[in-house]
């Protein structure tokens, strides 16, 4: 319909509203935000990318993606809040201004656009992409099992009907291929990768595809510890942190593990609120607090990246 919903930072927005919002926020803040297209989804929807940062040459970059899993709506709300905070506080907030002058944040408000649209139209609990699988009526691949990192070896299914289906091959999905290509093509500048999920209240880093200890484990653990303590300082929200395999579960094909092995040292997965009371159905009343506390952790990680 051509009736456009009004965007709100304290509500969950549908995809059309988010796409109109990303066009507007770029147009209204051209010195800080520009929008491009990362690619198109299986069903032909644009996957937008917002570059957030003061224009400059050979700046470090951090990729921040949201909406990997369709039902994790708080993740999508957070990316919108992050961009709002950047444009609102640039010039007044010292830490944020410094970050934006020296770092570019490449924000993907919704990676799994087909899945997100499907949770609005049909099934609120959908997780995967919406691609057709051969030989079955079961739809979709789990984008967080579809990366070339121990692909389909553990904590993933090779059955298309399962929610953790790893896909027909690594990067079989247009959405994961588009993201992987972007990171591969910008590896010289991309120093950080933050992928936002829900729920569990955890800050995870490689590896999830095995119990192998990452070469940068000690540093990543310290960065996570400091980021979590910043997050908890606001509303006393308790987070756990650590390598994915030992902190949540073994799961191969994750984007964080792939980015880390591709050379992006500061690679983290956030599992936002809550711990199961509402789960994926986190009430809109918690969007603001969740976003505010999470931004403190992102600032902490980004500051570490800038200083190292
Ligand atoms: N968001 S979640 O509930 O699906 N949890 C994530 C946990 C996860 C995080 C990083 C790598 C592999 C797995 C998942 O993909 O299973
Ligand atoms: Zn998820």
mmCIF file of C-alpha atoms and ligand atoms in Angstrom:
data_model
loop_
_atom_site.group_PDB
_atom_site.id
_atom_site.type_symbol
_atom_site.label_atom_id
_atom_site.label_comp_id
_atom_site.label_asym_id
_atom_site.label_seq_id
_atom_site.Cartn_x
_atom_site.Cartn_y
_atom_site.Cartn_z
ATOM 1 C CA UNK A 1 0.000 0.000 0.000
ATOM 2 C CA UNK A 2 1.240 3.575 -0.411
ATOM 3 C CA UNK A 3 0.248 4.430 3.151
ATOM 4 C CA UNK A 4 3.625 4.802 4.896
ATOM 5 C CA UNK A 5 3.928 3.998 8.585
ATOM 6 C CA UNK A 6 5.701 6.667 10.642
ATOM 7 C CA UNK A 7 9.127 5.503 11.851
ATOM 8 C CA UNK A 8 9.747 5.231 15.586
ATOM 9 C CA UNK A 9 12.955 4.447 17.480
ATOM 10 C CA UNK A 10 10.922 3.001 20.334
ATOM 11 C CA UNK A 11 8.801 0.682 18.244
ATOM 12 C CA UNK A 12 9.537 -2.193 15.913
ATOM 13 C CA UNK A 13 9.318 -0.951 12.323
ATOM 14 C CA UNK A 14 8.386 -2.951 9.253
ATOM 15 C CA UNK A 15 10.830 -3.210 6.344
ATOM 16 C CA UNK A 16 9.229 -0.520 4.173
ATOM 17 C CA UNK A 17 9.400 1.920 7.089
ATOM 18 C CA UNK A 18 13.035 1.021 7.778
ATOM 19 C CA UNK A 19 13.982 1.463 4.104
ATOM 20 C CA UNK A 20 12.298 4.886 4.014
ATOM 21 C CA UNK A 21 14.054 5.769 7.291
ATOM 22 C CA UNK A 22 17.512 4.792 5.984
ATOM 23 C CA UNK A 23 17.008 6.909 2.848
ATOM 24 C CA UNK A 24 15.896 9.885 4.962
ATOM 25 C CA UNK A 25 18.582 9.716 7.633
ATOM 26 C CA UNK A 26 21.258 9.629 4.910
ATOM 27 C CA UNK A 27 19.679 12.511 2.989
ATOM 28 C CA UNK A 28 19.328 14.614 6.147
ATOM 29 C CA UNK A 29 22.880 13.934 7.411
ATOM 30 C CA UNK A 30 24.918 13.802 4.202
ATOM 31 C CA UNK A 31 28.127 14.822 5.972
ATOM 32 C CA UNK A 32 27.980 11.810 8.238
ATOM 33 C CA UNK A 33 25.773 9.150 6.613
ATOM 34 C CA UNK A 34 25.611 7.712 3.105
ATOM 35 C CA UNK A 35 23.465 4.819 1.895
ATOM 36 C CA UNK A 36 24.420 2.193 -0.625
ATOM 37 C CA UNK A 37 23.172 -1.263 -1.519
ATOM 38 C CA UNK A 38 25.035 -4.315 -0.243
ATOM 39 C CA UNK A 39 23.076 -6.543 -2.624
ATOM 40 C CA UNK A 40 19.632 -7.970 -3.259
ATOM 41 C CA UNK A 41 17.912 -10.797 -1.416
ATOM 42 C CA UNK A 42 16.576 -14.090 -2.798
ATOM 43 C CA UNK A 43 13.156 -12.485 -3.243
ATOM 44 C CA UNK A 44 14.696 -9.399 -4.845
ATOM 45 C CA UNK A 45 14.587 -6.926 -1.964
ATOM 46 C CA UNK A 46 17.444 -4.421 -1.568
ATOM 47 C CA UNK A 47 19.842 -4.989 1.325
ATOM 48 C CA UNK A 48 20.950 -1.508 2.339
ATOM 49 C CA UNK A 49 24.237 -0.428 3.904
ATOM 50 C CA UNK A 50 24.731 2.815 5.819
ATOM 51 C CA UNK A 51 28.258 4.235 6.034
ATOM 52 C CA UNK A 52 28.350 6.280 9.247
ATOM 53 C CA UNK A 53 31.374 8.488 9.895
ATOM 54 C CA UNK A 54 33.038 11.801 9.025
ATOM 55 C CA UNK A 55 34.392 11.633 5.498
ATOM 56 C CA UNK A 56 38.139 11.080 5.438
ATOM 57 C CA UNK A 57 40.800 8.962 3.789
ATOM 58 C CA UNK A 58 42.077 5.516 4.854
ATOM 59 C CA UNK A 59 40.006 5.378 8.016
ATOM 60 C CA UNK A 60 39.586 2.174 10.005
ATOM 61 C CA UNK A 61 36.161 0.556 9.581
ATOM 62 C CA UNK A 62 33.826 -1.478 11.767
ATOM 63 C CA UNK A 63 30.963 -3.527 10.285
ATOM 64 C CA UNK A 64 27.798 -3.639 12.410
ATOM 65 C CA UNK A 65 25.044 -5.899 11.093
ATOM 66 C CA UNK A 66 21.544 -6.507 12.406
ATOM 67 C CA UNK A 67 18.647 -8.702 11.410
ATOM 68 C CA UNK A 68 20.569 -11.903 10.600
ATOM 69 C CA UNK A 69 17.781 -13.964 12.137
ATOM 70 C CA UNK A 70 14.349 -12.737 11.117
ATOM 71 C CA UNK A 71 12.577 -13.053 14.490
ATOM 72 C CA UNK A 72 15.265 -11.207 16.454
ATOM 73 C CA UNK A 73 13.550 -7.820 16.105
ATOM 74 C CA UNK A 74 15.413 -6.122 18.946
ATOM 75 C CA UNK A 75 18.580 -6.486 16.859
ATOM 76 C CA UNK A 76 16.994 -4.516 14.012
ATOM 77 C CA UNK A 77 15.730 -1.858 16.415
ATOM 78 C CA UNK A 78 19.246 -1.502 17.835
ATOM 79 C CA UNK A 79 20.894 -0.719 14.503
ATOM 80 C CA UNK A 80 18.395 2.089 13.925
ATOM 81 C CA UNK A 81 19.041 3.454 17.421
ATOM 82 C CA UNK A 82 22.824 3.315 16.824
ATOM 83 C CA UNK A 83 22.582 5.441 13.667
ATOM 84 C CA UNK A 84 20.228 7.907 15.393
ATOM 85 C CA UNK A 85 22.640 8.305 18.301
ATOM 86 C CA UNK A 86 25.572 8.852 15.916
ATOM 87 C CA UNK A 87 23.890 11.685 14.020
ATOM 88 C CA UNK A 88 22.297 13.213 17.154
ATOM 89 C CA UNK A 89 25.423 13.301 19.288
ATOM 90 C CA UNK A 90 28.115 13.983 16.695
ATOM 91 C CA UNK A 91 29.763 17.264 17.669
ATOM 92 C CA UNK A 92 28.557 17.237 21.296
ATOM 93 C CA UNK A 93 29.547 13.805 22.656
ATOM 94 C CA UNK A 94 33.355 13.736 22.801
ATOM 95 C CA UNK A 95 33.828 9.965 22.626
ATOM 96 C CA UNK A 96 31.343 9.466 19.817
ATOM 97 C CA UNK A 97 32.666 12.441 17.837
ATOM 98 C CA UNK A 98 36.188 11.071 18.141
ATOM 99 C CA UNK A 99 35.030 7.636 17.005
ATOM 100 C CA UNK A 100 33.150 9.030 13.999
ATOM 101 C CA UNK A 101 36.071 11.250 13.003
ATOM 102 C CA UNK A 102 38.463 8.306 12.978
ATOM 103 C CA UNK A 103 36.294 5.261 12.244
ATOM 104 C CA UNK A 104 33.643 4.415 9.688
ATOM 105 C CA UNK A 105 30.771 2.253 10.888
ATOM 106 C CA UNK A 106 29.250 0.209 8.071
ATOM 107 C CA UNK A 107 25.767 -0.531 9.385
ATOM 108 C CA UNK A 108 23.484 -3.152 7.822
ATOM 109 C CA UNK A 109 20.100 -2.396 9.413
ATOM 110 C CA UNK A 110 18.573 -5.664 8.173
ATOM 111 C CA UNK A 111 20.613 -8.395 6.480
ATOM 112 C CA UNK A 112 17.886 -11.025 6.206
ATOM 113 C CA UNK A 113 15.297 -8.754 4.597
ATOM 114 C CA UNK A 114 13.128 -11.553 3.189
ATOM 115 C CA UNK A 115 12.960 -13.300 6.543
ATOM 116 C CA UNK A 116 12.230 -10.071 8.386
ATOM 117 C CA UNK A 117 9.382 -9.231 6.004
ATOM 118 C CA UNK A 118 8.049 -12.762 6.504
ATOM 119 C CA UNK A 119 7.945 -12.340 10.290
ATOM 120 C CA UNK A 120 5.741 -9.259 9.736
ATOM 121 C CA UNK A 121 3.464 -10.838 7.130
ATOM 122 C CA UNK A 122 3.198 -14.495 8.034
ATOM 123 C CA UNK A 123 5.237 -16.106 10.842
ATOM 124 C CA UNK A 124 6.672 -14.006 13.695
ATOM 125 C CA UNK A 125 8.943 -16.862 14.742
ATOM 126 C CA UNK A 126 10.683 -17.359 11.392
ATOM 127 C CA UNK A 127 14.500 -17.509 11.627
ATOM 128 C CA UNK A 128 16.079 -18.387 8.274
ATOM 129 C CA UNK A 129 16.239 -16.839 4.806
ATOM 130 C CA UNK A 130 13.337 -17.509 2.426
ATOM 131 C CA UNK A 131 15.193 -19.254 -0.400
ATOM 132 C CA UNK A 132 13.693 -22.351 -2.068
ATOM 133 C CA UNK A 133 15.519 -25.592 -1.340
ATOM 134 C CA UNK A 134 15.665 -28.277 -4.027
ATOM 135 C CA UNK A 135 13.796 -31.527 -3.454
ATOM 136 C CA UNK A 136 11.702 -30.242 -0.576
ATOM 137 C CA UNK A 137 8.971 -27.752 0.214
ATOM 138 C CA UNK A 138 10.949 -26.620 3.255
ATOM 139 C CA UNK A 139 12.165 -23.044 2.825
ATOM 140 C CA UNK A 140 15.297 -21.217 3.920
ATOM 141 C CA UNK A 141 18.859 -21.510 5.161
ATOM 142 C CA UNK A 142 20.201 -20.347 8.518
ATOM 143 C CA UNK A 143 22.421 -17.405 7.559
ATOM 144 C CA UNK A 144 24.499 -17.947 10.698
ATOM 145 C CA UNK A 145 25.409 -21.486 9.618
ATOM 146 C CA UNK A 146 26.091 -20.513 5.998
ATOM 147 C CA UNK A 147 29.577 -19.038 6.228
ATOM 148 C CA UNK A 148 32.758 -20.864 5.245
ATOM 149 C CA UNK A 149 33.967 -21.478 8.776
ATOM 150 C CA UNK A 150 33.941 -25.160 9.688
ATOM 151 C CA UNK A 151 30.860 -25.178 7.500
ATOM 152 C CA UNK A 152 28.215 -27.697 8.547
ATOM 153 C CA UNK A 153 30.562 -29.709 10.779
ATOM 154 C CA UNK A 154 28.950 -29.101 14.159
ATOM 155 C CA UNK A 155 25.848 -27.454 15.618
ATOM 156 C CA UNK A 156 24.206 -27.189 12.216
ATOM 157 C CA UNK A 157 21.887 -29.351 10.170
ATOM 158 C CA UNK A 158 22.220 -30.600 6.608
ATOM 159 C CA UNK A 159 18.424 -31.034 6.440
ATOM 160 C CA UNK A 160 16.609 -28.179 4.694
ATOM 161 C CA UNK A 161 13.625 -28.452 7.017
ATOM 162 C CA UNK A 162 15.686 -27.685 10.120
ATOM 163 C CA UNK A 163 16.043 -24.182 11.528
ATOM 164 C CA UNK A 164 19.844 -24.506 11.562
ATOM 165 C CA UNK A 165 20.105 -25.726 7.970
ATOM 166 C CA UNK A 166 23.611 -24.839 6.759
ATOM 167 C CA UNK A 167 22.584 -24.433 3.119
ATOM 168 C CA UNK A 168 23.637 -26.292 -0.029
ATOM 169 C CA UNK A 169 27.157 -24.819 0.228
ATOM 170 C CA UNK A 170 28.975 -22.019 2.061
ATOM 171 C CA UNK A 171 27.633 -18.607 1.032
ATOM 172 C CA UNK A 172 24.817 -20.298 -0.895
ATOM 173 C CA UNK A 173 22.520 -17.435 0.139
ATOM 174 C CA UNK A 174 22.517 -14.120 -1.736
ATOM 175 C CA UNK A 175 22.415 -12.359 1.624
ATOM 176 C CA UNK A 176 25.479 -14.094 3.107
ATOM 177 C CA UNK A 177 27.367 -13.885 -0.190
ATOM 178 C CA UNK A 178 26.746 -10.126 -0.361
ATOM 179 C CA UNK A 179 28.020 -9.581 3.185
ATOM 180 C CA UNK A 180 31.053 -11.847 2.740
ATOM 181 C CA UNK A 181 31.950 -10.123 -0.534
ATOM 182 C CA UNK A 182 31.740 -6.697 1.102
ATOM 183 C CA UNK A 183 34.034 -7.742 3.940
ATOM 184 C CA UNK A 184 36.486 -9.507 1.567
ATOM 185 C CA UNK A 185 36.613 -6.426 -0.647
ATOM 186 C CA UNK A 186 37.352 -4.101 2.291
ATOM 187 C CA UNK A 187 39.610 -6.232 4.478
ATOM 188 C CA UNK A 188 42.395 -3.631 4.492
ATOM 189 C CA UNK A 189 40.194 -1.156 6.396
ATOM 190 C CA UNK A 190 37.772 -3.417 8.306
ATOM 191 C CA UNK A 191 39.206 -3.930 11.799
ATOM 192 C CA UNK A 192 35.994 -4.881 13.605
ATOM 193 C CA UNK A 193 32.909 -6.978 12.955
ATOM 194 C CA UNK A 194 29.909 -6.772 15.301
ATOM 195 C CA UNK A 195 26.891 -8.934 14.491
ATOM 196 C CA UNK A 196 23.780 -8.302 16.579
ATOM 197 C CA UNK A 197 21.440 -11.120 17.572
ATOM 198 C CA UNK A 198 19.050 -11.957 20.395
ATOM 199 C CA UNK A 199 18.424 -13.356 22.943
ATOM 200 C CA UNK A 200 20.579 -14.553 25.922
ATOM 201 C CA UNK A 201 22.456 -11.450 27.093
ATOM 202 C CA UNK A 202 25.881 -12.624 25.954
ATOM 203 C CA UNK A 203 28.920 -11.136 24.236
ATOM 204 C CA UNK A 204 30.583 -13.879 22.196
ATOM 205 C CA UNK A 205 33.788 -14.077 20.207
ATOM 206 C CA UNK A 206 35.486 -16.847 18.162
ATOM 207 C CA UNK A 207 35.344 -19.699 18.058
ATOM 208 C CA UNK A 208 31.929 -21.291 17.927
ATOM 209 C CA UNK A 209 32.855 -23.854 15.264
ATOM 210 C CA UNK A 210 35.170 -25.700 17.685
ATOM 211 C CA UNK A 211 36.720 -25.489 21.139
ATOM 212 C CA UNK A 212 39.954 -24.254 19.565
ATOM 213 C CA UNK A 213 41.298 -21.205 21.408
ATOM 214 C CA UNK A 214 41.587 -18.195 19.099
ATOM 215 C CA UNK A 215 45.103 -16.761 18.797
ATOM 216 C CA UNK A 216 43.747 -13.433 20.144
ATOM 217 C CA UNK A 217 41.633 -15.044 22.867
ATOM 218 C CA UNK A 218 43.220 -13.162 25.757
ATOM 219 C CA UNK A 219 42.776 -9.777 24.133
ATOM 220 C CA UNK A 220 39.231 -10.503 22.898
ATOM 221 C CA UNK A 221 38.299 -11.734 26.357
ATOM 222 C CA UNK A 222 39.567 -8.511 27.916
ATOM 223 C CA UNK A 223 37.751 -6.389 25.324
ATOM 224 C CA UNK A 224 34.540 -8.348 25.986
ATOM 225 C CA UNK A 225 34.962 -8.046 29.752
ATOM 226 C CA UNK A 226 35.358 -4.264 29.530
ATOM 227 C CA UNK A 227 32.476 -3.917 27.069
ATOM 228 C CA UNK A 228 30.160 -5.971 29.302
ATOM 229 C CA UNK A 229 31.091 -3.953 32.346
ATOM 230 C CA UNK A 230 30.210 -0.766 30.473
ATOM 231 C CA UNK A 231 26.883 -2.291 29.399
ATOM 232 C CA UNK A 232 26.021 -3.497 32.902
ATOM 233 C CA UNK A 233 26.876 -0.120 34.437
ATOM 234 C CA UNK A 234 23.710 1.466 33.014
ATOM 235 C CA UNK A 235 20.811 -0.720 34.200
ATOM 236 C CA UNK A 236 22.682 -3.580 35.891
ATOM 237 C CA UNK A 237 21.757 -5.929 33.026
ATOM 238 C CA UNK A 238 23.773 -9.101 33.512
ATOM 239 C CA UNK A 239 25.734 -10.452 30.540
ATOM 240 C CA UNK A 240 28.029 -13.410 30.183
ATOM 241 C CA UNK A 241 30.914 -13.321 27.748
ATOM 242 C CA UNK A 242 33.470 -15.635 26.206
ATOM 243 C CA UNK A 243 34.248 -17.831 23.224
ATOM 244 C CA UNK A 244 31.044 -18.969 21.569
ATOM 245 C CA UNK A 245 31.687 -22.691 21.760
ATOM 246 C CA UNK A 246 32.077 -22.715 25.522
ATOM 247 C CA UNK A 247 29.712 -19.826 26.349
ATOM 248 C CA UNK A 248 26.602 -20.682 24.321
ATOM 249 C CA UNK A 249 27.100 -23.827 22.179
ATOM 250 C CA UNK A 250 29.191 -25.290 19.375
ATOM 251 C CA UNK A 251 27.878 -24.026 16.040
ATOM 252 C CA UNK A 252 29.761 -23.952 12.746
ATOM 253 C CA UNK A 253 29.296 -21.569 9.831
ATOM 254 C CA UNK A 254 28.895 -18.408 11.892
ATOM 255 C CA UNK A 255 29.722 -15.008 10.414
ATOM 256 C CA UNK A 256 31.876 -14.010 13.382
ATOM 257 C CA UNK A 257 34.168 -17.039 13.057
ATOM 258 C CA UNK A 258 34.442 -16.497 9.313
ATOM 259 C CA UNK A 259 35.266 -12.801 9.665
ATOM 260 C CA UNK A 260 37.878 -13.591 12.317
ATOM 261 C CA UNK A 261 39.585 -16.233 10.160
ATOM 262 C CA UNK A 262 39.426 -13.798 7.214
ATOM 263 C CA UNK A 263 41.534 -11.413 9.307
ATOM 264 C CA UNK A 264 39.023 -9.204 11.154
ATOM 265 C CA UNK A 265 40.533 -9.515 14.613
ATOM 266 C CA UNK A 266 37.828 -7.796 16.657
ATOM 267 C CA UNK A 267 34.910 -10.047 15.765
ATOM 268 C CA UNK A 268 31.985 -10.295 18.202
ATOM 269 C CA UNK A 269 28.440 -11.588 18.329
ATOM 270 C CA UNK A 270 26.006 -9.812 20.653
ATOM 271 C CA UNK A 271 23.025 -11.713 22.026
ATOM 272 C CA UNK A 272 20.794 -8.920 23.318
ATOM 273 C CA UNK A 273 17.989 -9.055 25.913
ATOM 274 C CA UNK A 274 16.431 -10.974 27.440
ATOM 275 C CA UNK A 275 17.242 -14.348 29.011
ATOM 276 C CA UNK A 276 13.982 -16.048 28.073
ATOM 277 C CA UNK A 277 11.057 -14.393 29.769
ATOM 278 C CA UNK A 278 9.964 -12.809 26.480
ATOM 279 C CA UNK A 279 12.772 -14.190 24.334
ATOM 280 C CA UNK A 280 12.449 -13.103 20.711
ATOM 281 C CA UNK A 281 9.205 -11.279 21.587
ATOM 282 C CA UNK A 282 10.932 -8.605 23.651
ATOM 283 C CA UNK A 283 8.375 -5.854 24.405
ATOM 284 C CA UNK A 284 8.813 -2.488 22.659
ATOM 285 C CA UNK A 285 9.024 -0.948 26.143
ATOM 286 C CA UNK A 286 12.535 -2.427 26.415
ATOM 287 C CA UNK A 287 13.898 -1.112 23.097
ATOM 288 C CA UNK A 288 15.244 2.133 24.576
ATOM 289 C CA UNK A 289 17.017 0.613 27.593
ATOM 290 C CA UNK A 290 18.388 -2.284 25.560
ATOM 291 C CA UNK A 291 19.707 0.097 22.900
ATOM 292 C CA UNK A 292 21.242 2.515 25.397
ATOM 293 C CA UNK A 293 23.118 -0.179 27.311
ATOM 294 C CA UNK A 294 24.287 -1.929 24.154
ATOM 295 C CA UNK A 295 25.668 1.283 22.680
ATOM 296 C CA UNK A 296 27.943 1.591 25.713
ATOM 297 C CA UNK A 297 29.458 -1.786 24.851
ATOM 298 C CA UNK A 298 29.831 -0.862 21.177
ATOM 299 C CA UNK A 299 31.556 2.409 22.132
ATOM 300 C CA UNK A 300 33.936 0.453 24.375
ATOM 301 C CA UNK A 301 34.876 -2.028 21.650
ATOM 302 C CA UNK A 302 35.204 0.696 18.988
ATOM 303 C CA UNK A 303 37.471 2.733 21.266
ATOM 304 C CA UNK A 304 39.708 -0.298 21.805
ATOM 305 C CA UNK A 305 39.875 -0.830 18.036
ATOM 306 C CA UNK A 306 40.819 2.814 17.485
ATOM 307 C CA UNK A 307 43.582 2.606 20.096
ATOM 308 C CA UNK A 308 45.127 -0.655 18.864
HETATM 309 N N1 LIG B 1 20.844 -15.657 17.802
HETATM 310 S S1 LIG B 1 20.744 -17.194 18.111
HETATM 311 O O1 LIG B 1 19.767 -17.368 19.181
HETATM 312 O O2 LIG B 1 20.413 -17.900 16.894
HETATM 313 N N2 LIG B 1 22.177 -17.731 18.644
HETATM 314 C C1 LIG B 1 23.315 -17.772 17.712
HETATM 315 C C2 LIG B 1 24.583 -18.177 18.488
HETATM 316 C C3 LIG B 1 25.844 -18.152 17.644
HETATM 317 C C4 LIG B 1 26.653 -17.022 17.644
HETATM 318 C C5 LIG B 1 27.813 -16.989 16.880
HETATM 319 C C6 LIG B 1 28.172 -18.096 16.091
HETATM 320 C C7 LIG B 1 27.343 -19.222 16.069
HETATM 321 C C8 LIG B 1 26.177 -19.259 16.838
HETATM 322 C C9 LIG B 1 23.051 -18.830 16.626
HETATM 323 O O3 LIG B 1 23.278 -18.511 15.426
HETATM 324 O O4 LIG B 1 22.669 -19.946 16.996
HETATM 325 ZN ZN1 LIG B 2 20.401 -14.923 15.962
#
